[in-house]
């Protein structure tokens, strides 16, 4: 059955947000008087949402473990996140052109990210791609986040498409597991942030090395 809907992860798939997220964590740690982990380490923490990112940073920095300290740290992290959101999340090469081509061919595009929902619209507008997406789901738009299949099932239900008509494109274990758990085809990109591990270890259905390879693959899956 022809592919009707293409779903995408955001960080590490559409946008190269590692530097922005690293600056966010480093700035938070500086304000809290904690050591700064830096980009190489923060990159291995990306993918499970801002709450887990915070916990990984505080654990690494051996920060106080009481709830009040964590709550204050989250407020600071959110402020730093907002400061770095736009400038720290450029599109990867060929993303916009490929999305525009898929859209022009009649595919419905959806975004499923573990990024907090409140940050998603401004970023997508800033990148100039929000108009291409039929749905954009952030971490607060479903009861579970990836790797749980709930966000994908929500898309399938609201758009009225079958599992065989949907593919999900991502760069990390959470993306591939979410696709597998939902019974849809997974396409993995090798350039993203899979906790420092090769994405091939997650056994996706297809692997591509740059975003421009997606278009011919989608055409292949339609045949």
Coordinates of C-alpha atoms in Angstrom, one line a residue:
X1 CA 0.0 0.0 0.0
X2 CA 1.3 3.5 -0.9
X3 CA 2.9 5.7 1.7
X4 CA 0.5 8.5 2.6
X5 CA 2.0 10.0 5.7
X6 CA 5.6 10.5 6.7
X7 CA 6.4 11.2 10.3
X8 CA 9.5 12.9 11.6
X9 CA 11.5 13.3 14.8
X10 CA 12.9 16.8 15.3
X11 CA 16.2 16.9 17.2
X12 CA 18.9 15.1 15.4
X13 CA 16.6 14.4 12.4
X14 CA 15.4 17.7 11.1
X15 CA 17.5 20.1 13.2
X16 CA 21.1 20.0 14.4
X17 CA 20.2 21.1 18.0
X18 CA 23.2 19.6 19.8
X19 CA 25.1 22.9 20.2
X20 CA 21.9 24.7 21.3
X21 CA 21.0 22.1 23.8
X22 CA 24.6 21.9 25.1
X23 CA 24.7 25.7 25.6
X24 CA 21.3 25.4 27.4
X25 CA 22.6 22.9 29.8
X26 CA 26.0 24.6 30.3
X27 CA 24.2 27.9 30.9
X28 CA 22.0 26.3 33.5
X29 CA 24.9 24.7 35.3
X30 CA 26.8 28.0 35.3
X31 CA 23.9 29.8 36.9
X32 CA 23.6 27.0 39.5
X33 CA 27.3 27.0 40.2
X34 CA 27.7 23.5 38.8
X35 CA 30.4 22.1 36.4
X36 CA 29.5 22.4 32.7
X37 CA 29.3 19.1 30.8
X38 CA 29.9 20.5 27.3
X39 CA 28.6 19.5 23.9
X40 CA 30.2 16.0 23.6
X41 CA 28.5 14.8 26.7
X42 CA 25.2 16.6 26.4
X43 CA 24.8 15.1 22.9
X44 CA 24.6 11.6 24.5
X45 CA 21.8 12.8 26.7
X46 CA 19.4 14.1 24.0
X47 CA 16.2 12.3 23.0
X48 CA 14.1 11.6 26.1
X49 CA 12.7 15.1 26.7
X50 CA 13.7 18.0 28.8
X51 CA 12.8 16.3 32.2
X52 CA 15.3 13.5 31.5
X53 CA 17.9 15.9 30.1
X54 CA 17.7 17.8 33.4
X55 CA 18.0 14.7 35.5
X56 CA 21.0 13.5 33.6
X57 CA 22.7 16.8 33.9
X58 CA 22.1 17.1 37.7
X59 CA 23.1 13.5 38.3
X60 CA 26.4 14.0 36.3
X61 CA 27.1 17.3 38.2
X62 CA 26.4 15.6 41.6
X63 CA 23.8 18.3 42.3
X64 CA 21.6 18.3 45.5
X65 CA 18.8 15.7 45.1
X66 CA 16.0 17.5 46.9
X67 CA 12.8 18.4 45.0
X68 CA 13.0 22.1 45.6
X69 CA 16.5 22.3 44.0
X70 CA 15.3 20.3 41.0
X71 CA 12.2 22.5 40.6
X72 CA 14.4 25.6 40.6
X73 CA 16.8 24.0 38.2
X74 CA 14.0 23.2 35.8
X75 CA 12.9 26.9 35.8
X76 CA 16.4 27.9 34.9
X77 CA 16.8 25.2 32.3
X78 CA 13.6 26.3 30.6
X79 CA 14.8 30.0 30.6
X80 CA 18.1 28.9 29.1
X81 CA 16.3 26.7 26.6
X82 CA 14.2 29.5 25.3
X83 CA 17.3 31.7 24.9
X84 CA 19.0 29.1 22.7
X85 CA 16.0 27.6 21.0
X86 CA 16.0 29.4 17.6
X87 CA 19.7 30.2 17.1
X88 CA 20.8 26.8 18.4
X89 CA 18.6 24.6 16.1
X90 CA 19.5 25.0 12.4
X91 CA 18.1 22.6 9.8
X92 CA 20.4 19.8 8.6
X93 CA 21.4 20.0 4.9
X94 CA 18.6 19.2 2.3
X95 CA 15.9 19.0 4.9
X96 CA 13.7 21.9 3.7
X97 CA 14.0 21.1 0.1
X98 CA 13.2 17.4 0.7
X99 CA 10.2 18.2 2.9
X100 CA 8.9 20.7 0.3
X101 CA 9.1 18.0 -2.4
X102 CA 7.3 15.4 -0.3
X103 CA 4.6 17.9 0.4
X104 CA 4.3 18.9 -3.2
X105 CA 3.9 15.2 -4.1
X106 CA 0.9 15.0 -1.8
X107 CA 2.3 13.3 1.2
X108 CA 1.0 14.4 4.6
X109 CA 3.9 15.3 6.9
X110 CA 3.7 15.0 10.7
X111 CA 6.2 15.9 13.5
X112 CA 6.5 13.7 16.6
X113 CA 9.0 15.0 19.1
X114 CA 9.8 14.6 22.7
X115 CA 10.6 18.3 22.9
X116 CA 8.2 20.3 25.2
X117 CA 5.2 21.3 23.1
X118 CA 5.4 25.0 24.0
X119 CA 8.7 25.3 22.2
X120 CA 7.7 23.5 19.0
X121 CA 5.5 26.1 17.1
X122 CA 8.0 29.0 17.4
X123 CA 10.9 26.9 16.2
X124 CA 9.0 25.4 13.3
X125 CA 7.9 28.9 12.2
X126 CA 11.4 30.2 12.6
X127 CA 12.7 27.4 10.4
X128 CA 10.0 28.2 7.8
X129 CA 8.6 24.6 7.6
X130 CA 5.5 24.6 9.9
X131 CA 3.2 25.1 7.0
X132 CA 4.3 21.8 5.5
X133 CA 3.1 19.8 8.5
X134 CA -0.5 18.4 8.9
X135 CA 0.2 17.7 12.6
X136 CA 2.9 18.6 15.1
X137 CA 3.0 16.7 18.4
X138 CA 5.3 17.7 21.2
X139 CA 5.9 15.9 24.5
X140 CA 2.7 17.4 26.1
X141 CA 0.3 16.5 23.2
X142 CA -0.1 12.8 24.1
X143 CA -0.2 10.8 27.3
X144 CA 3.1 9.1 26.5
X145 CA 6.2 10.0 24.6
X146 CA 8.5 8.0 22.4
X147 CA 9.5 5.2 22.6
X148 CA 5.9 4.5 23.5
X149 CA 3.7 4.2 20.4
X150 CA 0.9 6.5 21.7
X151 CA 2.0 9.5 19.6
X152 CA 2.1 7.5 16.4
X153 CA -1.3 5.9 17.2
X154 CA -2.7 9.4 17.7
X155 CA -1.5 10.4 14.3
X156 CA -2.9 7.3 12.6
X157 CA -6.3 7.8 14.3
X158 CA -6.6 11.5 13.6
X159 CA -5.5 11.3 10.0
X160 CA -7.3 8.1 9.3
X161 CA -4.4 6.1 7.9
X162 CA -3.3 2.5 8.2
X163 CA 0.0 1.4 9.7
X164 CA 1.1 0.3 6.2
X165 CA 0.5 3.8 4.9
X166 CA 2.8 5.5 7.5
X167 CA 6.6 5.6 7.8
X168 CA 8.5 7.2 10.7
X169 CA 11.9 8.9 10.2
X170 CA 14.3 9.4 13.2
X171 CA 17.8 9.2 14.5
X172 CA 17.6 7.5 17.8
X173 CA 16.6 4.4 19.7
X174 CA 13.4 6.1 20.9
X175 CA 12.3 6.7 17.3
X176 CA 12.9 3.2 16.1
X177 CA 11.3 1.6 19.1
X178 CA 8.3 3.9 18.8
X179 CA 7.9 2.8 15.1
X180 CA 8.3 -0.9 16.0
X181 CA 5.9 -0.6 18.9
X182 CA 3.3 1.0 16.6
X183 CA 3.8 -1.5 13.8
X184 CA 5.0 1.0 11.2
X185 CA 8.0 1.2 9.0
X186 CA 11.1 2.9 10.4
X187 CA 13.7 4.9 8.6
X188 CA 16.9 5.8 10.5
X189 CA 19.4 8.5 9.9
X190 CA 23.0 7.9 10.8
X191 CA 24.0 11.5 11.6
X192 CA 21.9 12.1 14.7
X193 CA 22.1 11.6 18.4
X194 CA 21.6 8.0 19.4
X195 CA 23.3 8.2 22.9
X196 CA 26.7 7.8 21.2
X197 CA 25.8 4.4 19.7
X198 CA 25.4 3.4 16.0
X199 CA 21.8 3.6 14.9
X200 CA 22.2 0.2 13.1
X201 CA 22.2 -1.4 16.5
X202 CA 18.5 -0.6 16.8
X203 CA 17.7 -2.6 13.7
X204 CA 15.6 -0.1 11.8
X205 CA 13.8 -1.2 8.6
X206 CA 15.9 1.2 6.5
X207 CA 19.0 3.3 7.0
X208 CA 20.0 6.4 5.2
X209 CA 23.1 8.6 5.7
X210 CA 21.8 12.0 4.6
X211 CA 18.4 13.6 4.4
X212 CA 18.4 13.8 0.6
X213 CA 18.3 10.0 0.4
X214 CA 14.9 10.0 1.9
X215 CA 13.0 11.1 -1.2
X216 CA 14.1 8.2 -3.5
X217 CA 13.5 5.8 -0.6
X218 CA 9.9 7.0 -0.2
X219 CA 9.4 6.7 -3.9
X220 CA 10.7 3.1 -3.7
X221 CA 8.4 2.3 -0.9
X222 CA 5.4 3.5 -2.9
X223 CA 6.2 1.2 -5.8

